[in-house]
Amino acid sequence: MTLDVVILAAGQGTRMRSTLPKVLHRLAGKPMVRHVIDTAAGLCAERTHVVVGHGAEKVREALADCRVHFALQAEQKGTGHAVAQALEGLGNGRVLVLYGDVPLIHRATLERLLEGVDDDHLGLLTVTLDDPGGYGRILRNAEGQAVAIVEHKDASESERAVRECNTGIMAMTADQLRRWLPRLSADNAQGEYYLTDIIAMAAAEGVRVVTAQPADPVEVEGVNNRAQMARLERAHQQAIAERLMAEGVALADPSRLDVRGRLTCGHDVEIDVGCVFEGDVELGEGVRIGPHCVIRDSHIGAESVIESHSVIEGAVIAGRATIGPFARLRPGSRLAVGAKVGNFVETKNVEVGEGSKINHLSYVGDARLGRGVNVGAGTITCNYDGANKHRTEIGDDAFIGSNSALVAPVSIGRGATVGAGSTVAKDVPDNALAVTRARQVSKADWPRPRKQDD
Ligand code: UD1
Ligand code: CA
């Protein structure tokens, strides 16, 4: 049977106190609803429908690149009404209802829930809570069969004592929804069309309600405010940290790591506290990352060391490189084996050859450095003339003296030397020395000015 996933995302999220629609708030750097869409994609659903309402335009825009269908719920009249808005687009197989603000649901849990769903079996995900206040309660008959859900606000004292709760996540056939949703009534405490009322309809028709539970209750936790958001973020990060450790990564503190994307590590990678990884980051075997580094969309080769407070984006670093502390590698930085980029150095769109060093206080952009190049402290590639960017080429074994300005386009030959403090605007031939600073004058026994007595 085919599968349609319907993700409810029309609610306002008043308690977030935000102009951003709730489902667009980010968890691990990604809008909550995208986590749900990605999980649904893992189920190989034929179609995924997102029911939008509050901030519909913003949600559509934020998901423009997703392969999803949108259904508009102009007025929020309840979860049953919300699902009904997607009814038209459904196929003839199974339907799974998910929530844009319940981001941590696992694929494995959903697969278990979907297993037995057919014309005679409905799947309902429940969770048993110590403090079930606010949740819909699962009512079971004498045989232990789930036969109804009663919302907290409609529940009697004895029903409220039930601790088994509705997570909201359920699966059924499209036919059943077409049959049951039009029969929902809003005659209840909230004046809403409750999706939960289909459970009693199923039971009445002899459709068996098969319940499943998540491996971890955090999977079915929804987000209503920023505190819950932060709690889910930590839970998610903790799970990532545990997976990394299981794969052989040494984390100084698993509670002080943030991965906002995909982090792939070789064996014996060490990551100190406070690091943030964004996008796709790959760390080779034995890489050491010092405290408080931010690394985005980069590849760092085996045995490289990134010292503390370095910010690396869009870089490809070969093995045994040494970066930082306080280095900033911007997109297009490509470092060969054993290269060094030290403190307060910014690089951008630059190729740094094997064993070459830019150790202190420099800006090197739009350049290519050969092997064994030494760039002295305070060197600047003047790559921008106010209108266009120009390239700097530095040959193998060249030595750039401290505090030099290399005015691009310019090329420094192999084995060439630039004297400290030079402004180099003309090409330097191989093995030559270029010095552009004024000659030093020393005056013997020079009488220093003295303060006048008055
Ligand atoms: C719902 C369930 C309750 C369950 C709880 C779990 C119903 C009637 N009740 O209650 O049994 O224990 O979830 O959290 O289903 N939404 C829309 N359009 C609407 C109404 C809601 O898109 O018209 C979306 C909301 O954005 C939210 C979700 O559906 O993501 C749940 O809605 P909410 O009002 O929070 O349901 P609860 O009252 O918590
Ligand atoms: Ca409600």
Short mmCIF file of C-alpha atoms and ligand atoms in Angstrom, two decimals:
data_model
loop_
_atom_site.label_atom_id
_atom_site.label_comp_id
_atom_site.label_asym_id
_atom_site.label_seq_id
_atom_site.Cartn_x
_atom_site.Cartn_y
_atom_site.Cartn_z
CA MET A 1 0.00 0.00 0.00
CA THR A 2 1.16 3.52 -0.77
CA LEU A 3 1.91 5.99 1.98
CA ASP A 4 0.92 9.64 2.33
CA VAL A 5 2.38 11.65 5.19
CA VAL A 6 0.38 14.60 6.49
CA ILE A 7 2.30 17.06 8.64
CA LEU A 8 0.19 19.49 10.65
CA ALA A 9 1.85 22.88 10.80
CA ALA A 10 -0.95 25.43 10.90
CA GLY A 11 -0.84 26.37 14.59
CA GLN A 12 0.27 29.80 15.71
CA GLY A 13 2.64 29.03 18.55
CA THR A 14 1.67 32.08 20.57
CA ARG A 15 3.87 31.06 23.47
CA MET A 16 7.03 31.27 21.38
CA ARG A 17 6.43 35.05 21.40
CA SER A 18 7.88 35.35 17.96
CA THR A 19 7.01 36.72 14.53
CA LEU A 20 8.42 33.53 13.04
CA PRO A 21 5.86 30.73 12.57
CA LYS A 22 6.51 28.10 15.24
CA VAL A 23 7.49 25.26 12.92
CA LEU A 24 10.26 27.41 11.39
CA HIS A 25 12.12 27.81 14.66
CA ARG A 26 15.41 26.00 14.32
CA LEU A 27 16.53 22.86 16.03
CA ALA A 28 20.14 21.93 15.32
CA GLY A 29 20.20 24.75 12.79
CA LYS A 30 17.24 23.43 10.81
CA PRO A 31 13.57 24.47 10.98
CA MET A 32 11.64 21.99 13.13
CA VAL A 33 9.26 21.09 10.33
CA ARG A 34 12.21 20.16 8.10
CA HIS A 35 13.29 17.56 10.63
CA VAL A 36 9.83 16.01 10.28
CA ILE A 37 9.93 16.25 6.47
CA ASP A 38 13.35 14.57 6.41
CA THR A 39 12.16 11.79 8.69
CA ALA A 40 9.11 11.30 6.46
CA ALA A 41 11.42 11.12 3.43
CA GLY A 42 13.16 8.19 5.14
CA LEU A 43 9.85 6.33 5.08
CA CYS A 44 9.76 6.57 1.29
CA ALA A 45 6.29 8.09 1.33
CA GLU A 46 4.65 8.65 -2.06
CA ARG A 47 3.64 12.15 -1.03
CA THR A 48 4.19 14.43 1.93
CA HIS A 49 1.60 17.08 2.65
CA VAL A 50 2.18 20.04 4.93
CA VAL A 51 -0.93 21.69 6.33
CA VAL A 52 -0.15 25.39 6.73
CA GLY A 53 -2.20 28.16 8.29
CA HIS A 54 -0.57 30.73 10.56
CA GLY A 55 2.30 32.30 8.63
CA ALA A 56 1.44 30.05 5.68
CA GLU A 57 3.39 32.19 3.22
CA LYS A 58 6.55 32.15 5.32
CA VAL A 59 6.30 28.40 5.81
CA ARG A 60 5.79 27.77 2.09
CA GLU A 61 8.75 30.00 1.28
CA ALA A 62 11.01 28.30 3.81
CA LEU A 63 10.10 24.91 2.34
CA ALA A 64 10.16 25.94 -1.32
CA ASP A 65 12.93 23.45 -2.09
CA CYS A 66 11.18 20.52 -0.38
CA ARG A 67 9.24 17.93 -2.32
CA VAL A 68 6.00 18.50 -0.41
CA HIS A 69 2.43 19.47 -1.20
CA PHE A 70 0.84 22.27 0.76
CA ALA A 71 -2.72 22.32 2.03
CA LEU A 72 -4.07 25.52 3.49
CA GLN A 73 -6.06 25.51 6.70
CA ALA A 74 -7.24 29.10 6.67
CA GLU A 75 -8.82 28.90 10.12
CA GLN A 76 -7.57 26.59 12.87
CA LYS A 77 -10.62 24.58 13.77
CA GLY A 78 -8.84 21.59 15.25
CA THR A 79 -6.58 18.69 14.30
CA GLY A 80 -9.38 16.77 12.53
CA HIS A 81 -10.20 19.83 10.45
CA ALA A 82 -6.50 20.27 9.69
CA VAL A 83 -6.12 16.72 8.33
CA ALA A 84 -9.32 17.19 6.32
CA GLN A 85 -7.64 20.02 4.38
CA ALA A 86 -5.17 17.52 2.95
CA LEU A 87 -7.82 14.89 2.17
CA GLU A 88 -8.19 15.79 -1.49
CA GLY A 89 -4.53 15.16 -2.26
CA LEU A 90 -4.32 11.76 -0.59
CA GLY A 91 -3.82 8.51 -2.48
CA ASN A 92 -5.65 5.29 -1.74
CA GLY A 93 -3.19 3.69 0.65
CA ARG A 94 -2.07 4.45 4.18
CA VAL A 95 -1.83 7.89 5.78
CA LEU A 96 0.53 8.87 8.58
CA VAL A 97 -0.24 12.01 10.59
CA LEU A 98 2.78 13.87 12.00
CA TYR A 99 3.29 17.29 13.56
CA GLY A 100 5.60 20.10 12.49
CA ASP A 101 6.30 20.94 16.11
CA VAL A 102 7.23 17.39 17.16
CA PRO A 103 10.66 17.29 15.55
CA LEU A 104 12.48 14.39 17.16
CA ILE A 105 10.27 11.50 16.12
CA HIS A 106 12.38 8.58 14.91
CA ARG A 107 11.88 6.77 11.67
CA ALA A 108 12.12 3.37 13.40
CA THR A 109 9.22 4.26 15.70
CA LEU A 110 7.07 5.26 12.73
CA GLU A 111 7.97 2.11 10.84
CA ARG A 112 6.78 0.08 13.81
CA LEU A 113 3.58 2.11 13.99
CA LEU A 114 2.89 1.59 10.28
CA GLU A 115 3.61 -2.13 10.25
CA GLY A 116 0.11 -3.53 10.70
CA VAL A 117 -1.97 -0.64 9.33
CA ASP A 118 -4.67 -1.74 6.87
CA ASP A 119 -8.45 -1.60 6.39
CA ASP A 120 -8.94 -3.44 9.68
CA HIS A 121 -6.12 -1.94 11.78
CA LEU A 122 -5.36 1.62 12.79
CA GLY A 123 -2.01 2.58 14.35
CA LEU A 124 -1.89 4.90 17.36
CA LEU A 125 1.29 6.09 19.03
CA THR A 126 0.83 6.52 22.76
CA VAL A 127 3.10 7.46 25.63
CA THR A 128 2.72 6.86 29.35
CA LEU A 129 3.49 9.94 31.38
CA ASP A 130 3.78 10.60 35.12
CA ASP A 131 2.24 14.02 34.59
CA PRO A 132 -0.32 13.59 31.76
CA GLY A 133 -2.00 16.99 32.31
CA GLY A 134 -3.26 18.54 29.06
CA TYR A 135 -2.94 15.41 26.94
CA GLY A 136 -5.71 13.36 25.39
CA ARG A 137 -6.13 10.12 27.40
CA ILE A 138 -6.38 6.66 25.90
CA LEU A 139 -9.50 4.82 27.01
CA ARG A 140 -9.36 1.02 26.87
CA ASN A 141 -12.17 -1.50 27.24
CA ALA A 142 -12.25 -4.52 29.55
CA GLU A 143 -10.22 -6.54 27.01
CA GLY A 144 -7.54 -3.84 27.04
CA GLN A 145 -8.43 -2.61 23.53
CA ALA A 146 -8.04 1.12 22.91
CA VAL A 147 -11.54 2.33 22.05
CA ALA A 148 -11.48 6.12 22.42
CA ILE A 149 -9.42 9.19 23.19
CA VAL A 150 -10.82 11.81 25.51
CA GLU A 151 -9.24 15.24 25.52
CA HIS A 152 -8.07 16.51 28.92
CA LYS A 153 -10.58 19.38 28.85
CA ASP A 154 -13.45 16.99 28.17
CA ALA A 155 -12.30 14.27 30.57
CA SER A 156 -13.91 13.23 33.82
CA GLU A 157 -11.95 12.91 37.05
CA SER A 158 -11.48 9.16 36.59
CA GLU A 159 -10.48 9.56 32.92
CA ARG A 160 -7.90 12.15 33.94
CA ALA A 161 -6.33 9.53 36.21
CA VAL A 162 -5.30 7.57 33.07
CA ARG A 163 -1.62 8.04 32.39
CA GLU A 164 -1.50 6.61 28.88
CA CYS A 165 -1.64 9.60 26.54
CA ASN A 166 -2.21 10.34 22.90
CA THR A 167 0.95 11.57 21.17
CA GLY A 168 -1.22 12.77 18.27
CA ILE A 169 0.75 10.62 15.83
CA MET A 170 -1.42 8.02 14.14
CA ALA A 171 -1.73 6.04 10.94
CA MET A 172 -4.78 4.78 9.07
CA THR A 173 -6.00 4.33 5.51
CA ALA A 174 -7.10 7.19 3.31
CA ASP A 175 -10.46 5.46 2.89
CA GLN A 176 -11.03 5.52 6.62
CA LEU A 177 -10.22 9.24 6.78
CA ARG A 178 -12.61 9.94 3.91
CA ARG A 179 -15.27 8.05 5.80
CA TRP A 180 -14.67 9.42 9.29
CA LEU A 181 -13.44 13.03 8.98
CA PRO A 182 -16.73 14.38 7.52
CA ARG A 183 -18.51 12.92 10.53
CA LEU A 184 -16.48 14.80 13.17
CA SER A 185 -18.36 17.30 15.30
CA ALA A 186 -17.09 20.31 17.18
CA ASP A 187 -19.45 19.71 20.05
CA ASN A 188 -16.81 19.60 22.79
CA ALA A 189 -15.07 21.75 25.39
CA GLN A 190 -12.84 23.48 22.81
CA GLY A 191 -15.36 23.73 19.98
CA GLU A 192 -12.85 22.03 17.68
CA TYR A 193 -12.97 19.15 15.21
CA TYR A 194 -10.82 16.63 17.07
CA LEU A 195 -8.85 14.13 14.99
CA THR A 196 -8.84 11.99 18.14
CA ASP A 197 -12.58 11.29 17.74
CA ILE A 198 -11.83 8.90 14.87
CA ILE A 199 -10.57 6.36 17.42
CA ALA A 200 -14.09 5.80 18.76
CA MET A 201 -15.39 5.61 15.16
CA ALA A 202 -12.79 2.96 14.37
CA ALA A 203 -13.69 0.94 17.46
CA ALA A 204 -17.39 1.19 16.60
CA GLU A 205 -16.70 -0.23 13.12
CA GLY A 206 -14.61 -3.05 14.52
CA VAL A 207 -11.35 -1.55 13.17
CA ARG A 208 -8.72 -2.60 15.68
CA VAL A 209 -6.62 0.20 17.22
CA VAL A 210 -3.06 -1.06 17.51
CA THR A 211 -0.94 1.04 19.82
CA ALA A 212 2.82 1.49 19.73
CA GLN A 213 5.17 3.48 21.97
CA PRO A 214 8.28 5.51 21.12
CA ALA A 215 11.63 4.16 22.30
CA ASP A 216 12.15 7.46 24.15
CA PRO A 217 9.37 9.89 25.21
CA VAL A 218 11.43 12.82 23.88
CA GLU A 219 10.54 11.60 20.37
CA VAL A 220 6.95 12.68 20.85
CA GLU A 221 7.56 15.88 22.78
CA GLY A 222 6.10 18.94 21.13
CA VAL A 223 7.42 22.46 21.27
CA ASN A 224 5.19 25.23 22.59
CA ASN A 225 7.71 27.61 24.10
CA ARG A 226 11.39 28.44 24.00
CA ALA A 227 12.21 26.44 27.12
CA GLN A 228 10.84 23.27 25.49
CA MET A 229 12.72 24.18 22.34
CA ALA A 230 15.99 24.43 24.26
CA ARG A 231 15.27 21.15 26.05
CA LEU A 232 14.70 19.31 22.78
CA GLU A 233 17.81 20.90 21.30
CA ARG A 234 19.88 19.50 24.19
CA ALA A 235 18.26 16.08 23.93
CA HIS A 236 19.01 16.01 20.22
CA GLN A 237 22.61 17.15 20.74
CA GLN A 238 23.09 14.59 23.49
CA ALA A 239 21.98 11.86 21.10
CA ILE A 240 24.43 13.08 18.45
CA ALA A 241 27.22 13.19 21.03
CA GLU A 242 26.47 9.65 22.12
CA ARG A 243 26.52 8.43 18.55
CA LEU A 244 29.87 10.14 17.93
CA MET A 245 31.38 8.63 21.07
CA ALA A 246 30.11 5.19 20.06
CA GLU A 247 31.94 5.73 16.76
CA GLY A 248 35.20 6.41 18.59
CA VAL A 249 35.25 10.19 18.95
CA ALA A 250 36.68 11.60 22.20
CA LEU A 251 34.46 14.44 23.36
CA ALA A 252 35.80 16.53 26.25
CA ASP A 253 32.19 17.06 27.34
CA PRO A 254 29.24 15.59 25.43
CA SER A 255 26.99 18.29 26.86
CA ARG A 256 29.08 21.05 25.30
CA LEU A 257 28.95 20.12 21.63
CA ASP A 258 26.67 21.45 18.91
CA VAL A 259 26.26 19.75 15.58
CA ARG A 260 24.00 21.61 13.16
CA GLY A 261 24.24 19.40 10.13
CA ARG A 262 26.31 16.31 9.50
CA LEU A 263 29.60 15.64 11.24
CA THR A 264 31.60 12.63 10.05
CA CYS A 265 34.67 11.61 12.01
CA GLY A 266 37.48 9.11 11.62
CA HIS A 267 38.82 7.21 14.60
CA ASP A 268 40.50 8.95 17.51
CA VAL A 269 39.19 12.39 16.71
CA GLU A 270 39.32 14.63 19.80
CA ILE A 271 36.90 17.51 20.21
CA ASP A 272 37.27 19.93 23.08
CA VAL A 273 34.41 21.88 24.66
CA GLY A 274 32.21 24.50 23.02
CA CYS A 275 32.69 23.59 19.38
CA VAL A 276 29.98 24.18 16.77
CA PHE A 277 29.84 22.17 13.55
CA GLU A 278 27.57 23.37 10.76
CA GLY A 279 26.62 21.90 7.40
CA ASP A 280 28.75 19.02 6.18
CA VAL A 281 31.96 18.61 8.15
CA GLU A 282 34.38 15.75 7.80
CA LEU A 283 37.23 15.20 10.25
CA GLY A 284 39.93 12.67 9.37
CA GLU A 285 41.52 10.18 11.72
CA GLY A 286 43.28 11.63 14.74
CA VAL A 287 42.17 15.23 14.11
CA ARG A 288 42.22 17.37 17.26
CA ILE A 289 39.85 20.31 17.61
CA GLY A 290 40.60 22.76 20.41
CA PRO A 291 37.96 24.52 22.48
CA HIS A 292 35.43 26.96 21.00
CA CYS A 293 35.97 26.39 17.31
CA VAL A 294 33.27 26.93 14.68
CA ILE A 295 33.63 24.70 11.63
CA ARG A 296 31.26 24.83 8.69
CA ASP A 297 31.14 22.82 5.44
CA SER A 298 34.79 21.80 5.60
CA HIS A 299 37.04 18.79 5.28
CA ILE A 300 39.93 18.45 7.70
CA GLY A 301 42.50 15.77 6.92
CA ALA A 302 44.02 13.20 9.27
CA GLU A 303 46.23 14.27 12.18
CA SER A 304 45.51 17.95 11.70
CA VAL A 305 45.28 20.14 14.78
CA ILE A 306 42.84 23.02 15.01
CA GLU A 307 43.71 25.14 18.02
CA SER A 308 41.11 27.02 20.04
CA HIS A 309 38.80 29.75 18.76
CA SER A 310 39.33 29.08 15.10
CA VAL A 311 36.54 29.72 12.60
CA ILE A 312 36.70 27.59 9.47
CA GLU A 313 34.25 27.73 6.60
CA GLY A 314 34.31 26.07 3.19
CA ALA A 315 37.89 24.89 3.66
CA VAL A 316 39.64 21.76 2.48
CA ILE A 317 42.59 20.96 4.70
CA ALA A 318 44.90 18.05 3.99
CA GLY A 319 46.55 16.00 6.71
CA ARG A 320 48.88 17.17 9.49
CA ALA A 321 47.94 20.83 9.13
CA THR A 322 48.09 23.16 12.11
CA ILE A 323 45.49 25.90 12.38
CA GLY A 324 44.97 28.61 14.98
CA PRO A 325 44.49 29.51 17.72
CA PHE A 326 42.25 32.38 16.52
CA ALA A 327 42.55 31.61 12.82
CA ARG A 328 39.82 32.38 10.31
CA LEU A 329 39.67 30.25 7.18
CA ARG A 330 37.06 31.50 4.75
CA PRO A 331 35.57 29.67 1.76
CA GLY A 332 38.00 28.38 -0.82
CA SER A 333 40.90 27.96 1.60
CA ARG A 334 42.75 24.83 0.45
CA LEU A 335 45.69 23.71 2.52
CA ALA A 336 48.14 20.99 1.52
CA VAL A 337 49.77 18.51 3.91
CA GLY A 338 51.59 20.03 6.85
CA ALA A 339 50.52 23.61 6.16
CA LYS A 340 50.28 26.05 9.06
CA VAL A 341 47.90 28.95 9.55
CA GLY A 342 48.48 30.64 12.87
CA ASN A 343 46.87 33.16 15.15
CA PHE A 344 44.96 36.14 13.77
CA VAL A 345 45.40 35.00 10.21
CA GLU A 346 42.54 35.27 7.72
CA THR A 347 42.61 33.27 4.50
CA LYS A 348 40.15 33.25 1.62
CA ASN A 349 40.18 31.54 -1.77
CA VAL A 350 43.77 30.53 -1.35
CA GLU A 351 45.84 27.45 -2.08
CA VAL A 352 48.59 26.87 0.46
CA GLY A 353 51.25 24.38 -0.63
CA GLU A 354 52.79 21.57 1.38
CA GLY A 355 54.54 22.70 4.53
CA SER A 356 53.93 26.39 3.87
CA LYS A 357 53.38 28.67 6.85
CA ILE A 358 51.34 31.79 7.49
CA ASN A 359 51.93 31.96 11.18
CA HIS A 360 50.81 35.33 12.49
CA LEU A 361 48.54 38.31 11.86
CA SER A 362 48.06 38.12 8.11
CA TYR A 363 45.43 38.37 5.41
CA VAL A 364 45.98 36.09 2.44
CA GLY A 365 43.23 36.00 -0.16
CA ASP A 366 42.88 35.14 -3.86
CA ALA A 367 46.35 33.62 -3.87
CA ARG A 368 48.37 30.52 -4.53
CA LEU A 369 51.34 29.65 -2.38
CA GLY A 370 53.73 26.91 -3.48
CA ARG A 371 55.50 24.51 -1.13
CA GLY A 372 57.70 25.55 1.75
CA VAL A 373 56.65 29.20 1.58
CA ASN A 374 57.09 31.32 4.69
CA VAL A 375 54.75 34.26 5.02
CA GLY A 376 55.97 36.61 7.75
CA ALA A 377 53.83 38.22 10.41
CA GLY A 378 51.59 41.02 9.26
CA THR A 379 51.69 40.21 5.56
CA ILE A 380 48.71 41.38 3.56
CA THR A 381 47.70 40.41 0.05
CA CYS A 382 46.15 43.61 -1.28
CA ASN A 383 43.72 41.71 -3.52
CA TYR A 384 41.11 44.40 -3.99
CA ASP A 385 41.60 47.65 -5.89
CA GLY A 386 38.23 49.03 -4.90
CA ALA A 387 36.53 47.51 -7.95
CA ASN A 388 38.07 44.15 -8.79
CA LYS A 389 39.84 41.29 -7.07
CA HIS A 390 43.31 40.26 -8.22
CA ARG A 391 45.53 37.25 -7.62
CA THR A 392 48.83 36.82 -5.88
CA GLU A 393 51.15 33.97 -6.84
CA ILE A 394 53.97 32.94 -4.53
CA GLY A 395 56.46 30.32 -5.75
CA ASP A 396 57.94 27.39 -3.82
CA ASP A 397 60.32 28.27 -0.98
CA ALA A 398 59.68 31.98 -1.24
CA PHE A 399 60.13 34.03 1.94
CA ILE A 400 57.90 37.02 2.57
CA GLY A 401 59.36 39.31 5.24
CA SER A 402 57.10 40.58 8.00
CA ASN A 403 54.72 43.44 7.43
CA SER A 404 54.81 43.24 3.67
CA ALA A 405 52.00 44.33 1.40
CA LEU A 406 51.71 42.32 -1.80
CA VAL A 407 49.74 44.46 -4.25
CA ALA A 408 47.89 42.12 -6.60
CA PRO A 409 48.09 41.15 -9.36
CA VAL A 410 51.62 40.22 -8.46
CA SER A 411 53.83 37.19 -8.53
CA ILE A 412 56.71 36.31 -6.25
CA GLY A 413 59.14 33.86 -7.87
CA ARG A 414 60.41 30.57 -6.52
CA GLY A 415 62.98 30.98 -3.81
CA ALA A 416 62.50 34.75 -3.89
CA THR A 417 62.75 36.89 -0.77
CA VAL A 418 60.73 39.97 0.08
CA GLY A 419 62.37 42.20 2.67
CA ALA A 420 60.35 43.04 5.73
CA GLY A 421 58.12 46.07 5.45
CA SER A 422 58.05 46.06 1.64
CA THR A 423 55.17 47.06 -0.57
CA VAL A 424 55.52 44.83 -3.60
CA ALA A 425 53.58 45.90 -6.68
CA LYS A 426 55.87 44.42 -9.37
CA ASP A 427 56.67 40.76 -9.98
CA VAL A 428 59.75 39.43 -8.21
CA PRO A 429 61.90 37.03 -10.26
CA ASP A 430 62.91 33.60 -8.97
CA ASN A 431 65.61 33.70 -6.30
CA ALA A 432 65.70 37.52 -6.21
CA LEU A 433 65.48 39.80 -3.18
CA ALA A 434 62.91 42.59 -3.35
CA VAL A 435 63.04 45.39 -0.80
CA THR A 436 61.02 48.53 -1.19
CA ARG A 437 61.41 50.23 2.16
CA ALA A 438 63.54 53.36 2.54
CA ARG A 439 67.13 52.77 3.53
CA GLN A 440 67.93 53.13 7.20
CA VAL A 441 69.91 56.16 8.25
CA SER A 442 71.85 56.09 11.54
CA LYS A 443 73.25 59.36 12.90
CA ALA A 444 76.14 58.82 15.29
CA ASP A 445 75.88 60.30 18.80
CA TRP A 446 72.61 62.02 18.10
CA PRO A 447 71.57 64.39 20.91
CA ARG A 448 68.02 63.55 21.88
CA PRO A 449 65.79 66.64 22.47
CA ARG A 450 65.47 67.56 26.16
CA LYS A 451 62.65 69.19 28.06
CA GLN A 452 63.31 72.93 28.47
CA ASP A 453 63.50 74.37 31.99
CA ASP A 454 61.23 77.38 32.47
C1 UD1 B 1 -3.48 17.18 20.60
C2 UD1 B 1 -4.39 15.98 20.72
C3 UD1 B 1 -4.18 15.32 22.10
C4 UD1 B 1 -2.73 14.94 22.26
C5 UD1 B 1 -1.84 16.16 22.04
C6 UD1 B 1 -0.39 15.75 22.03
C7 UD1 B 1 -6.38 16.48 19.42
C8 UD1 B 1 -7.78 16.91 19.45
N1 UD1 B 1 -5.76 16.41 20.59
O1 UD1 B 1 -3.88 18.12 21.57
O2 UD1 B 1 -4.99 14.18 22.21
O3 UD1 B 1 -2.51 14.41 23.57
O4 UD1 B 1 -2.13 16.77 20.76
O5 UD1 B 1 0.39 16.90 21.96
O6 UD1 B 1 -5.85 16.17 18.37
N2 UD1 B 1 -2.98 22.06 14.50
C9 UD1 B 1 -3.28 22.53 13.25
N3 UD1 B 1 -4.53 23.02 13.00
C10 UD1 B 1 -5.47 23.07 13.97
C11 UD1 B 1 -5.16 22.61 15.25
C12 UD1 B 1 -3.90 22.10 15.48
O7 UD1 B 1 -2.45 22.50 12.34
O8 UD1 B 1 -6.57 23.54 13.66
C13 UD1 B 1 -1.66 21.53 14.78
C14 UD1 B 1 -0.93 22.42 15.75
O9 UD1 B 1 -0.13 23.36 15.07
C15 UD1 B 1 -0.07 21.43 16.51
C16 UD1 B 1 -0.88 20.15 16.47
O10 UD1 B 1 -1.78 20.30 15.40
O11 UD1 B 1 1.13 21.18 15.86
C17 UD1 B 1 -1.58 19.84 17.75
O12 UD1 B 1 -2.45 20.87 18.04
P1 UD1 B 1 -2.71 21.34 19.52
O13 UD1 B 1 -3.76 22.34 19.53
O14 UD1 B 1 -1.41 21.66 20.15
O15 UD1 B 1 -3.26 19.97 20.12
P2 UD1 B 1 -3.41 19.65 21.63
O16 UD1 B 1 -4.48 20.46 22.18
O17 UD1 B 1 -2.10 19.67 22.29
CA CA B 2 -5.75 22.67 21.16
#
